[in-house]
CSV table of C-alpha atoms in Angstrom, one decimal:
chain,number,residue,atom,x,y,z
A,1,MET,CA,35.5,-62.0,28.1
A,2,SER,CA,33.4,-59.1,26.6
A,3,GLN,CA,30.9,-58.9,29.4
A,4,GLN,CA,32.8,-57.7,32.5
A,5,ALA,CA,31.3,-59.0,35.7
A,6,VAL,CA,31.0,-56.0,38.0
A,7,ASN,CA,30.2,-57.0,41.6
A,8,GLY,CA,29.0,-60.3,40.2
A,9,VAL,CA,26.5,-58.6,37.8
A,10,SER,CA,27.3,-59.0,34.1
A,11,HIS,CA,27.7,-55.6,32.4
A,12,ARG,CA,26.2,-55.3,28.9
A,13,GLY,CA,26.5,-51.6,28.2
A,14,ARG,CA,23.6,-49.2,28.4
A,15,VAL,CA,20.0,-50.1,28.1
A,16,LEU,CA,19.3,-47.0,26.1
A,17,THR,CA,21.7,-46.1,23.2
A,18,LEU,CA,21.3,-44.3,19.9
A,19,ASP,CA,20.9,-47.7,18.3
A,20,SER,CA,18.3,-49.0,20.7
A,21,MET,CA,16.2,-45.8,21.2
A,22,ASN,CA,12.8,-45.0,19.5
A,23,PRO,CA,13.8,-44.5,15.8
A,24,ASN,CA,10.9,-42.0,15.3
A,25,VAL,CA,12.5,-39.6,17.8
A,26,LYS,CA,15.7,-39.7,15.8
A,27,ARG,CA,13.8,-38.6,12.7
A,28,VAL,CA,12.4,-35.5,14.4
A,29,GLU,CA,13.9,-32.2,13.3
A,30,TYR,CA,12.9,-28.7,14.6
A,31,ALA,CA,14.9,-26.1,12.7
A,32,VAL,CA,13.6,-23.1,14.7
A,33,ARG,CA,15.8,-24.3,17.6
A,34,GLY,CA,18.3,-26.3,15.5
A,35,PRO,CA,22.1,-26.2,15.2
A,36,ILE,CA,22.1,-22.5,14.1
A,37,VAL,CA,20.5,-21.5,17.4
A,38,GLN,CA,22.9,-23.6,19.4
A,39,ARG,CA,25.8,-21.8,17.6
A,40,ALA,CA,24.1,-18.4,18.5
A,41,VAL,CA,24.0,-19.4,22.1
A,42,GLN,CA,27.7,-20.4,22.0
A,43,LEU,CA,28.6,-17.0,20.4
A,44,GLU,CA,26.7,-15.2,23.2
A,45,LYS,CA,28.7,-17.1,25.8
A,46,GLU,CA,31.9,-16.1,24.0
A,47,LEU,CA,30.9,-12.5,23.9
A,48,LYS,CA,30.2,-12.5,27.6
A,49,GLU,CA,33.6,-14.0,28.2
A,50,GLY,CA,35.2,-11.1,26.4
A,51,VAL,CA,36.1,-12.9,23.1
A,52,LYS,CA,36.4,-10.3,20.3
A,53,LYS,CA,33.9,-10.7,17.5
A,54,PRO,CA,33.0,-8.4,14.5
A,55,PHE,CA,29.7,-7.6,16.4
A,56,THR,CA,28.8,-6.7,20.0
A,57,GLU,CA,25.5,-8.7,20.4
A,58,VAL,CA,23.7,-11.7,18.8
A,59,ILE,CA,20.3,-10.7,17.4
A,60,LYS,CA,18.0,-13.7,17.5
A,61,ALA,CA,15.5,-13.1,14.6
A,62,ASN,CA,14.9,-16.9,14.4
A,63,ILE,CA,11.9,-17.3,16.5
A,64,GLY,CA,8.5,-15.6,17.0
A,65,ASP,CA,9.2,-14.7,20.6
A,66,ALA,CA,7.9,-11.2,20.9
A,67,HIS,CA,8.8,-10.4,24.5
A,68,ALA,CA,12.4,-11.7,24.1
A,69,MET,CA,12.7,-9.2,21.3
A,70,GLY,CA,11.6,-6.3,23.6
A,71,GLN,CA,7.9,-6.1,23.1
A,72,LYS,CA,6.2,-4.9,26.4
A,73,PRO,CA,3.4,-7.0,27.9
A,74,ILE,CA,-0.1,-5.7,27.9
A,75,THR,CA,-0.7,-4.0,31.2
A,76,PHE,CA,-4.2,-5.4,31.9
A,77,PHE,CA,-3.1,-9.0,31.3
A,78,ARG,CA,-0.2,-8.8,33.7
A,79,GLN,CA,-2.3,-7.0,36.4
A,80,VAL,CA,-4.9,-9.7,36.4
A,81,LEU,CA,-2.2,-12.4,36.4
A,82,ALA,CA,-0.4,-10.8,39.3
A,83,LEU,CA,-3.7,-10.6,41.2
A,84,CYS,CA,-4.4,-14.3,40.5
A,85,SER,CA,-0.8,-15.3,41.5
A,86,TYR,CA,-0.9,-13.3,44.7
A,87,PRO,CA,-4.5,-12.6,45.8
A,88,ALA,CA,-3.4,-10.5,48.7
A,89,LEU,CA,-3.0,-7.7,46.1
A,90,LEU,CA,-6.7,-7.6,45.7
A,91,GLU,CA,-6.6,-5.3,48.7
A,92,ASP,CA,-4.2,-2.9,46.9
A,93,SER,CA,-5.8,0.3,45.6
A,94,LYS,CA,-3.2,0.5,42.8
A,95,PHE,CA,-5.0,-2.1,40.7
A,96,PRO,CA,-8.1,-1.1,38.7
A,97,GLU,CA,-11.5,-2.4,39.6
A,98,ASP,CA,-12.0,-4.3,36.4
A,99,ALA,CA,-8.7,-6.2,36.8
A,100,LYS,CA,-9.8,-7.2,40.3
A,101,GLN,CA,-13.2,-8.4,39.1
A,102,ARG,CA,-11.6,-10.6,36.4
A,103,ALA,CA,-9.1,-12.0,38.9
A,104,ARG,CA,-11.9,-12.8,41.4
A,105,ARG,CA,-13.9,-14.6,38.7
A,106,ILE,CA,-11.0,-16.7,37.6
A,107,LEU,CA,-10.0,-17.5,41.2
A,108,GLU,CA,-13.6,-18.6,42.1
A,109,ALA,CA,-13.4,-21.1,39.2
A,110,CYS,CA,-10.1,-22.6,40.6
A,111,GLY,CA,-9.9,-25.4,43.1
A,112,GLY,CA,-9.3,-23.8,46.6
A,113,HIS,CA,-9.4,-20.4,44.9
A,114,SER,CA,-5.8,-20.9,43.7
A,115,ILE,CA,-4.2,-21.0,40.2
A,116,GLY,CA,-1.8,-23.5,41.8
A,117,ALA,CA,-4.6,-26.1,41.7
A,118,TYR,CA,-5.2,-28.6,38.9
A,119,SER,CA,-8.2,-27.7,36.7
A,120,ALA,CA,-10.6,-29.9,34.7
A,121,SER,CA,-8.6,-31.7,31.9
A,122,GLN,CA,-10.5,-29.9,29.2
A,123,GLY,CA,-9.9,-26.6,30.9
A,124,ILE,CA,-11.8,-24.4,33.4
A,125,GLU,CA,-15.4,-24.3,32.4
A,126,CYS,CA,-16.1,-20.5,32.6
A,127,ILE,CA,-12.9,-19.9,30.5
A,128,ARG,CA,-14.2,-22.3,27.8
A,129,GLN,CA,-17.5,-20.4,27.9
A,130,ASP,CA,-15.6,-17.2,27.3
A,131,VAL,CA,-13.7,-18.8,24.4
A,132,ALA,CA,-17.0,-19.9,22.9
A,133,HIS,CA,-18.4,-16.3,23.2
A,134,TYR,CA,-15.2,-14.9,21.6
A,135,ILE,CA,-15.5,-17.3,18.7
A,136,GLU,CA,-19.2,-16.4,18.2
A,137,LYS,CA,-18.5,-12.7,18.2
A,138,ARG,CA,-15.5,-13.1,15.9
A,139,ASP,CA,-17.6,-15.2,13.4
A,140,GLY,CA,-20.6,-12.8,13.3
A,141,GLY,CA,-22.9,-14.8,15.6
A,142,ILE,CA,-22.3,-18.4,14.4
A,143,PRO,CA,-22.8,-20.5,17.5
A,144,SER,CA,-19.9,-22.1,19.4
A,145,ASN,CA,-20.4,-24.8,22.0
A,146,PRO,CA,-18.0,-24.7,25.1
A,147,ASP,CA,-18.1,-28.5,25.0
A,148,ASN,CA,-16.3,-28.4,21.7
A,149,ILE,CA,-13.5,-26.2,23.2
A,150,TYR,CA,-10.4,-27.8,24.6
A,151,LEU,CA,-7.8,-25.6,26.4
A,152,SER,CA,-4.2,-26.5,25.7
A,153,THR,CA,-0.6,-25.9,26.4
A,154,GLY,CA,-0.1,-23.4,23.6
A,155,ALA,CA,-1.6,-24.4,20.2
A,156,SER,CA,1.3,-26.9,19.6
A,157,ASP,CA,0.0,-29.3,22.3
A,158,ALA,CA,-3.6,-29.3,20.8
A,159,ILE,CA,-2.2,-29.9,17.2
A,160,VAL,CA,-0.1,-32.9,18.3
A,161,THR,CA,-3.1,-34.3,20.3
A,162,ILE,CA,-5.4,-34.2,17.2
A,163,LEU,CA,-2.7,-35.7,15.0
A,164,LYS,CA,-2.3,-38.5,17.7
A,165,LEU,CA,-6.1,-39.3,17.3
A,166,LEU,CA,-5.8,-39.4,13.5
A,167,VAL,CA,-2.7,-41.4,12.8
A,168,CYS,CA,-3.1,-45.2,12.3
A,169,GLY,CA,-2.6,-48.1,9.9
A,170,GLU,CA,0.4,-49.9,8.5
A,171,GLY,CA,2.2,-49.8,5.1
A,172,ARG,CA,0.0,-48.4,2.4
A,173,ASP,CA,-2.8,-47.8,4.9
A,174,ARG,CA,-0.6,-45.6,7.1
A,175,THR,CA,-2.2,-42.2,7.7
A,176,GLY,CA,-0.9,-39.4,5.4
A,177,VAL,CA,-1.1,-35.8,6.5
A,178,MET,CA,-1.0,-33.0,3.9
A,179,ILE,CA,1.2,-30.0,5.0
A,180,SER,CA,2.1,-26.8,3.2
A,181,ILE,CA,5.7,-26.4,2.0
A,182,PRO,CA,7.2,-24.2,3.4
A,183,GLN,CA,5.7,-25.3,6.7
A,184,TYR,CA,6.1,-24.6,10.4
A,185,PRO,CA,8.4,-27.5,11.5
A,186,LEU,CA,6.1,-28.5,14.4
A,187,TYR,CA,4.1,-30.4,11.7
A,188,SER,CA,7.0,-32.4,10.2
A,189,ALA,CA,8.4,-33.0,13.7
A,190,ALA,CA,5.1,-34.3,15.1
A,191,LEU,CA,4.5,-36.5,12.0
A,192,ALA,CA,8.0,-38.0,12.3
A,193,ASP,CA,7.4,-38.7,16.0
A,194,LEU,CA,4.0,-40.3,15.3
A,195,GLY,CA,5.4,-42.3,12.3
A,196,ALA,CA,2.8,-40.7,10.0
A,197,VAL,CA,3.4,-40.0,6.3
A,198,GLN,CA,4.1,-36.4,5.4
A,199,ILE,CA,2.5,-35.3,2.2
A,200,ASN,CA,3.9,-32.0,0.9
A,201,TYR,CA,1.9,-29.5,-1.1
A,202,TYR,CA,3.8,-26.5,-2.3
A,203,LEU,CA,2.6,-22.9,-1.9
A,204,ASP,CA,3.0,-20.7,-5.0
A,205,GLU,CA,5.9,-18.3,-4.3
A,206,ASP,CA,5.3,-16.4,-7.6
A,207,ASN,CA,1.7,-15.6,-6.4
A,208,CYS,CA,2.5,-14.3,-2.9
A,209,TRP,CA,2.7,-17.8,-1.5
A,210,SER,CA,-0.9,-18.5,-2.3
A,211,LEU,CA,-2.5,-22.0,-2.0
A,212,ASN,CA,-3.6,-23.6,-5.2
A,213,ILE,CA,-6.2,-26.4,-5.4
A,214,THR,CA,-4.6,-27.9,-8.5
A,215,GLU,CA,-1.4,-28.4,-6.4
A,216,LEU,CA,-3.5,-30.0,-3.5
A,217,ARG,CA,-4.9,-32.4,-6.1
A,218,ARG,CA,-1.5,-33.3,-7.4
A,219,ALA,CA,-0.1,-33.9,-4.0
A,220,LEU,CA,-3.1,-36.0,-2.9
A,221,SER,CA,-3.2,-38.3,-5.9
A,222,ALA,CA,0.6,-38.9,-5.8
A,223,ALA,CA,0.3,-39.7,-2.1
A,224,ARG,CA,-2.6,-42.2,-2.6
A,225,GLU,CA,0.0,-44.5,-4.3
A,226,HIS,CA,1.8,-45.2,-1.0
A,227,CYS,CA,-0.4,-44.1,2.0
A,228,ASN,CA,-3.9,-43.2,3.2
A,229,PRO,CA,-4.3,-39.4,3.1
A,230,ARG,CA,-6.8,-38.4,5.9
A,231,VAL,CA,-5.7,-35.0,7.0
A,232,LEU,CA,-5.2,-31.5,5.5
A,233,CYS,CA,-3.3,-28.9,7.6
A,234,ILE,CA,-3.6,-25.2,6.8
A,235,ILE,CA,-1.7,-22.3,8.4
A,236,ASN,CA,-3.5,-19.0,7.9
A,237,PRO,CA,-2.0,-16.4,8.2
A,238,GLY,CA,1.0,-18.3,7.1
A,239,ASN,CA,4.1,-19.3,8.9
A,240,PRO,CA,6.9,-18.9,7.6
A,241,THR,CA,5.4,-17.3,4.5
A,242,GLY,CA,3.2,-14.5,5.9
A,243,GLN,CA,0.4,-14.9,3.4
A,244,VAL,CA,-3.3,-14.3,4.3
A,245,GLN,CA,-5.8,-16.5,2.5
A,246,SER,CA,-8.7,-15.0,0.6
A,247,ARG,CA,-12.2,-16.1,1.4
A,248,GLN,CA,-12.5,-17.8,-2.0
A,249,CYS,CA,-9.4,-19.8,-1.4
A,250,ILE,CA,-10.8,-21.0,2.0
A,251,GLU,CA,-14.1,-22.0,0.3
A,252,ASP,CA,-12.1,-24.0,-2.3
A,253,VAL,CA,-10.1,-25.8,0.4
A,254,ILE,CA,-13.3,-26.7,2.4
A,255,ARG,CA,-14.9,-28.1,-0.8
A,256,PHE,CA,-11.7,-30.0,-1.6
A,257,ALA,CA,-11.7,-31.5,2.0
A,258,LYS,CA,-15.3,-32.5,1.7
A,259,GLU,CA,-14.9,-34.1,-1.8
A,260,GLU,CA,-11.7,-36.0,-0.8
A,261,HIS,CA,-13.0,-36.9,2.7
A,262,LEU,CA,-10.2,-35.2,4.6
A,263,PHE,CA,-10.1,-34.0,8.2
A,264,LEU,CA,-9.3,-30.3,8.3
A,265,MET,CA,-6.8,-28.7,10.7
A,266,ALA,CA,-6.8,-24.9,10.7
A,267,ASP,CA,-3.9,-23.3,12.5
A,268,GLU,CA,-5.1,-19.7,13.0
A,269,VAL,CA,-2.7,-18.5,15.7
A,270,TYR,CA,-1.8,-15.3,13.8
A,271,GLN,CA,-5.5,-14.3,13.3
A,272,ASP,CA,-4.9,-10.7,14.6
A,273,ASN,CA,-1.7,-10.3,12.6
A,274,VAL,CA,-3.0,-9.0,9.2
A,275,TYR,CA,-1.3,-6.0,7.7
A,276,ALA,CA,-1.7,-5.7,4.0
A,277,GLU,CA,-4.3,-3.5,2.2
A,278,GLY,CA,-7.2,-5.6,1.0
A,279,CYS,CA,-6.3,-8.6,3.2
A,280,GLN,CA,-8.7,-9.8,5.9
A,281,PHE,CA,-8.7,-12.8,8.3
A,282,HIS,CA,-11.5,-15.2,7.6
A,283,SER,CA,-11.8,-18.1,10.1
A,284,PHE,CA,-12.3,-21.5,8.5
A,285,LYS,CA,-15.2,-22.2,10.9
A,286,LYS,CA,-17.1,-19.0,9.8
A,287,VAL,CA,-16.6,-19.8,6.1
A,288,LEU,CA,-17.6,-23.5,6.7
A,289,PHE,CA,-20.9,-22.4,8.3
A,290,GLU,CA,-21.6,-19.8,5.7
A,291,MET,CA,-21.3,-22.4,3.0
A,292,GLY,CA,-24.4,-24.1,4.4
A,293,PRO,CA,-25.4,-27.4,6.1
A,294,GLU,CA,-24.1,-29.6,3.3
A,295,TYR,CA,-20.6,-28.6,4.5
A,296,SER,CA,-21.1,-27.4,8.1
A,297,ASN,CA,-22.8,-30.7,9.1
A,298,THR,CA,-20.3,-33.0,7.5
A,299,VAL,CA,-16.7,-31.5,7.3
A,300,GLU,CA,-14.7,-32.6,10.4
A,301,MET,CA,-12.4,-29.9,11.6
A,302,ALA,CA,-10.2,-28.6,14.4
A,303,SER,CA,-9.1,-25.0,14.6
A,304,PHE,CA,-6.3,-23.7,16.9
A,305,HIS,CA,-5.5,-20.4,18.6
A,306,SER,CA,-2.8,-19.3,21.1
A,307,THR,CA,-1.8,-16.6,23.5
A,308,SER,CA,1.7,-16.6,22.1
A,309,LYS,CA,1.2,-14.5,18.9
A,310,CYS,CA,-1.0,-11.6,17.7
A,311,TYR,CA,-0.5,-8.5,19.9
A,312,MET,CA,-0.1,-10.5,23.1
A,313,GLY,CA,3.2,-12.4,22.4
A,314,GLU,CA,2.9,-14.2,25.8
A,315,CYS,CA,4.8,-17.3,24.6
A,316,GLY,CA,6.0,-18.4,28.0
A,317,PHE,CA,2.5,-18.8,29.5
A,318,ARG,CA,1.7,-21.7,27.1
A,319,GLY,CA,-2.0,-20.8,26.7
A,320,GLY,CA,-4.1,-21.9,23.8
A,321,TYR,CA,-7.3,-23.7,22.7
A,322,MET,CA,-8.8,-25.7,20.0
A,323,GLU,CA,-12.4,-26.0,18.8
A,324,VAL,CA,-13.5,-29.2,17.2
A,325,ILE,CA,-16.4,-29.4,14.7
A,326,ASN,CA,-18.4,-32.5,13.7
A,327,LEU,CA,-16.2,-34.8,15.8
A,328,ASP,CA,-17.7,-38.3,16.3
A,329,PRO,CA,-19.1,-38.3,19.9
A,330,GLU,CA,-17.3,-41.6,20.6
A,331,VAL,CA,-14.0,-40.1,19.4
A,332,LYS,CA,-14.7,-37.1,21.7
A,333,ALA,CA,-14.8,-39.4,24.7
A,334,GLN,CA,-11.4,-40.8,23.6
A,335,LEU,CA,-10.1,-37.2,23.2
A,336,ILE,CA,-11.2,-36.3,26.8
A,337,LYS,CA,-9.4,-39.5,28.0
A,338,LEU,CA,-6.3,-38.5,26.1
A,339,VAL,CA,-6.1,-35.0,27.5
A,340,SER,CA,-6.9,-36.2,31.0
A,341,VAL,CA,-3.7,-38.3,31.0
A,342,ARG,CA,-1.8,-35.0,31.1
A,343,LEU,CA,-4.1,-33.7,33.9
A,344,CYS,CA,-4.6,-30.2,32.6
A,345,PRO,CA,-3.0,-27.3,30.7
A,346,PRO,CA,-1.1,-24.8,32.8
A,347,VAL,CA,-3.7,-22.8,34.8
A,348,PRO,CA,-1.9,-19.4,34.5
A,349,GLY,CA,-2.0,-19.9,30.7
A,350,GLN,CA,-5.7,-20.6,31.0
A,351,ALA,CA,-6.2,-17.4,33.0
A,352,LEU,CA,-4.3,-15.4,30.4
A,353,LEU,CA,-6.3,-17.0,27.6
A,354,ASP,CA,-9.5,-15.9,29.4
A,355,LEU,CA,-8.3,-12.2,29.2
A,356,VAL,CA,-7.3,-12.5,25.6
A,357,VAL,CA,-10.8,-13.7,24.6
A,358,ASN,CA,-12.5,-11.4,27.0
A,359,PRO,CA,-10.5,-8.2,27.1
A,360,PRO,CA,-11.6,-4.9,28.8
A,361,GLN,CA,-14.9,-3.5,27.4
A,362,PRO,CA,-15.5,0.2,26.5
A,363,ASP,CA,-17.2,1.0,29.7
A,364,GLU,CA,-14.4,-0.4,31.9
A,365,PRO,CA,-11.5,1.6,33.4
A,366,SER,CA,-8.7,-0.4,31.7
A,367,TYR,CA,-10.2,-0.1,28.2
A,368,ALA,CA,-8.4,3.0,27.0
A,369,THR,CA,-4.9,1.8,28.0
A,370,PHE,CA,-5.6,-1.7,26.6
A,371,MET,CA,-6.7,-0.4,23.2
A,372,LYS,CA,-3.8,2.0,23.0
A,373,GLU,CA,-1.3,-0.8,23.8
A,374,ARG,CA,-2.9,-3.3,21.4
A,375,THR,CA,-3.1,-0.8,18.5
A,376,ALA,CA,0.5,0.3,19.1
A,377,VAL,CA,1.9,-3.3,18.9
A,378,LEU,CA,-0.2,-4.2,15.7
A,379,SER,CA,0.6,-0.9,13.9
A,380,ALA,CA,4.3,-1.3,14.7
A,381,LEU,CA,4.3,-4.8,13.2
A,382,ALA,CA,2.4,-3.5,10.1
A,383,GLU,CA,5.1,-0.8,9.7
A,384,LYS,CA,7.9,-3.4,10.1
A,385,ALA,CA,6.2,-5.8,7.6
A,386,ARG,CA,6.3,-3.0,5.0
A,387,LEU,CA,9.8,-1.9,5.8
A,388,THR,CA,11.2,-5.4,5.6
A,389,GLU,CA,9.7,-6.2,2.2
A,390,GLN,CA,10.8,-2.8,0.9
A,391,ILE,CA,14.4,-3.0,2.0
A,392,PHE,CA,14.9,-6.7,1.0
A,393,ASN,CA,13.7,-6.0,-2.5
A,394,THR,CA,16.4,-3.4,-3.0
A,395,VAL,CA,19.1,-6.0,-2.4
A,396,PRO,CA,20.6,-7.7,-5.4
A,397,GLY,CA,20.0,-11.5,-5.1
A,398,ILE,CA,17.2,-11.2,-2.6
A,399,THR,CA,13.5,-11.2,-3.5
A,400,CYS,CA,10.8,-10.8,-0.9
A,401,ASN,CA,7.0,-11.3,-1.1
A,402,PRO,CA,4.8,-8.8,0.7
A,403,VAL,CA,4.4,-9.8,4.4
A,404,GLN,CA,0.6,-9.8,4.4
A,405,GLY,CA,0.3,-11.2,7.9
A,406,ALA,CA,1.9,-13.2,10.8
A,407,MET,CA,5.3,-12.1,12.0
A,408,TYR,CA,7.9,-13.4,9.5
A,409,THR,CA,9.3,-12.8,6.1
A,410,PHE,CA,10.6,-15.7,4.0
A,411,PRO,CA,12.8,-14.1,1.3
A,412,ARG,CA,14.4,-16.0,-1.6
A,413,VAL,CA,18.1,-15.8,-1.9
A,414,THR,CA,20.0,-16.5,-5.1
A,415,LEU,CA,23.2,-18.2,-4.2
A,416,PRO,CA,26.3,-18.3,-6.5
A,417,GLN,CA,27.2,-21.7,-7.8
A,418,LYS,CA,30.6,-21.5,-6.0
A,419,ALA,CA,28.9,-21.0,-2.7
A,420,ILE,CA,26.6,-24.0,-3.3
A,421,ASP,CA,29.7,-26.1,-4.1
A,422,LYS,CA,31.5,-24.8,-1.0
A,423,ALA,CA,28.5,-25.7,1.2
A,424,LYS,CA,28.4,-29.3,-0.3
A,425,GLU,CA,32.1,-29.6,0.3
A,426,LEU,CA,31.5,-28.8,4.0
A,427,GLY,CA,28.5,-31.2,4.1
A,428,LEU,CA,26.0,-28.3,4.7
A,429,VAL,CA,22.8,-27.5,2.9
A,430,PRO,CA,23.6,-24.3,0.9
A,431,ASP,CA,21.2,-22.0,2.8
A,432,MET,CA,22.4,-23.4,6.2
A,433,PHE,CA,26.0,-22.4,5.0
A,434,TYR,CA,24.7,-18.9,4.2
A,435,CYS,CA,22.9,-18.5,7.5
A,436,MET,CA,25.9,-19.8,9.5
A,437,ARG,CA,28.2,-17.4,7.7
A,438,LEU,CA,25.8,-14.5,8.4
A,439,LEU,CA,25.7,-15.5,12.1
A,440,ASP,CA,29.5,-15.7,12.4
A,441,GLU,CA,30.2,-12.5,10.6
A,442,GLU,CA,27.3,-10.2,11.6
A,443,GLY,CA,25.8,-11.9,14.8
A,444,ILE,CA,22.4,-12.3,13.2
A,445,CYS,CA,20.5,-15.5,13.8
A,446,LEU,CA,18.0,-16.6,11.1
A,447,VAL,CA,16.6,-20.0,10.2
A,448,PRO,CA,17.6,-21.5,6.8
A,449,GLY,CA,14.6,-22.2,4.4
A,450,SER,CA,15.6,-25.8,4.2
A,451,GLY,CA,14.3,-26.1,7.8
A,452,PHE,CA,10.8,-25.3,6.6
A,453,GLY,CA,10.9,-27.0,3.2
A,454,GLN,CA,11.3,-25.3,-0.2
A,455,ARG,CA,11.2,-26.2,-3.9
A,456,GLU,CA,14.2,-28.0,-5.1
A,457,GLY,CA,16.9,-25.6,-6.3
A,458,THR,CA,15.5,-22.6,-4.4
A,459,TYR,CA,17.0,-21.1,-1.2
A,460,HIS,CA,15.4,-19.0,1.5
A,461,PHE,CA,15.6,-17.9,5.1
A,462,ARG,CA,13.0,-17.0,7.7
A,463,MET,CA,13.4,-13.8,9.6
A,464,THR,CA,11.0,-12.5,12.3
A,465,ILE,CA,9.9,-8.9,12.0
A,466,LEU,CA,9.7,-8.6,15.8
A,467,PRO,CA,12.8,-6.6,16.7
A,468,PRO,CA,12.1,-3.0,17.6
A,469,THR,CA,12.0,-0.8,14.5
A,470,GLU,CA,15.4,0.8,15.0
A,471,LYS,CA,17.1,-2.6,15.6
A,472,LEU,CA,15.2,-4.1,12.7
A,473,LYS,CA,16.7,-1.4,10.4
A,474,VAL,CA,20.2,-2.4,11.7
A,475,VAL,CA,19.4,-6.1,11.0
A,476,LEU,CA,18.2,-5.4,7.5
A,477,GLN,CA,21.3,-3.2,6.8
A,478,LYS,CA,23.7,-5.9,8.1
A,479,ILE,CA,22.0,-8.6,5.9
A,480,GLN,CA,22.2,-6.2,2.9
A,481,GLU,CA,26.0,-5.7,3.5
A,482,PHE,CA,26.6,-9.4,4.1
A,483,GLN,CA,24.7,-10.4,1.0
A,484,LEU,CA,26.8,-8.1,-1.2
A,485,ARG,CA,30.0,-9.4,0.4
A,486,PHE,CA,29.0,-13.1,0.2
A,487,THR,CA,28.0,-12.7,-3.5
A,488,GLN,CA,31.3,-11.0,-4.3
A,489,GLU,CA,33.3,-13.7,-2.5
A,490,PHE,CA,31.7,-16.5,-4.4
A,491,SER,CA,31.2,-15.0,-7.8
């Protein structure tokens, strides 16, 4: 009798098993926190327990988590957040007056004057107004309507929400979403989860990871054979590739989206992270409106920003927003319904976002310190971007494009055939094998390029440039030594 009767109830095994669970979830992969990171955590545990290793610490250069890498928080942001969390401090003379004013304004907009209360689902209204003012100022006066602003739990949450609205159809009518390869794995993971069709377009590694319209056309026409392409996702500045798009390129993309009737998603979370000479951040919205009403009245778009990157690096607060342009009013009502199911984004994250979009002004007491701290973070990142490119390009078998922006480098590694064969024998993707060996021998945690996508037959890794300069030099030195050893072993 296969079904044992337990207390008179027939026992048929678990309701939820790997075979009976949602198949889309099984297809989700997120390399940034994948098997290599789990191994790194295990190594850290072993080091704590006193197990001897060829290194004394694990350096996690796998994720864009600035504070975990030692970056100090911006004083003003934390002062206001402390005041909001514990309003009794408003009586404390140690806090500057402008920080207190900000905290009072935020608390007045909260239910019961507490950041522990739920907010409106779209986000606190005065914060959405501040976001709209920030966008107007950033874009040289192009108007922004607070009703088009939706605050979110980091940018990721808003990106998934918009994809959720867009994905529909069955078989050949299933929504196709164009994403850059290499891409940030949030996109492939969200598409797998939603059962959408991923359409890959390749960035041009030989031209500093630039985006080429010919390649967009190729990807689009190939995809139309098997799905209904409706969405084009752009990450600018790029993750993992660190390129900053030229204004011309953005215009071309907008024209392409209009011609091909595609919804544009502009992921602009690294907008303050631009380092290279001659590079400048242009927002998709600004370019769209400067192209005139033929485009600005018709192209549907959502753009995204976050408190997690730039000079703030406040990943844990999960603050972010999106601005939607030309969204059908009836769809907007559905979007409000969808976000209201989750009640609201974290209110401390909303408060932090308010400070990011409305920082201290020149006539306020906190301005000098704020500007000093902000400039220090961004110039250190610019210096580390140059250093990384420079050192990697001296290592035989590694080639590295300039890190024009964001906070990562995505160098190409030439792997010996014997190493590729060995990896296959172990059932590993070759660059995963390379990164696992680097982790086990040097204690450095990177993400293999295969987790982001890459052209067939090429191998890469993504490394963040966030470690403090002295530690970054050590990391680069160790990778250099490892690369020489690895190449020698398998040549």
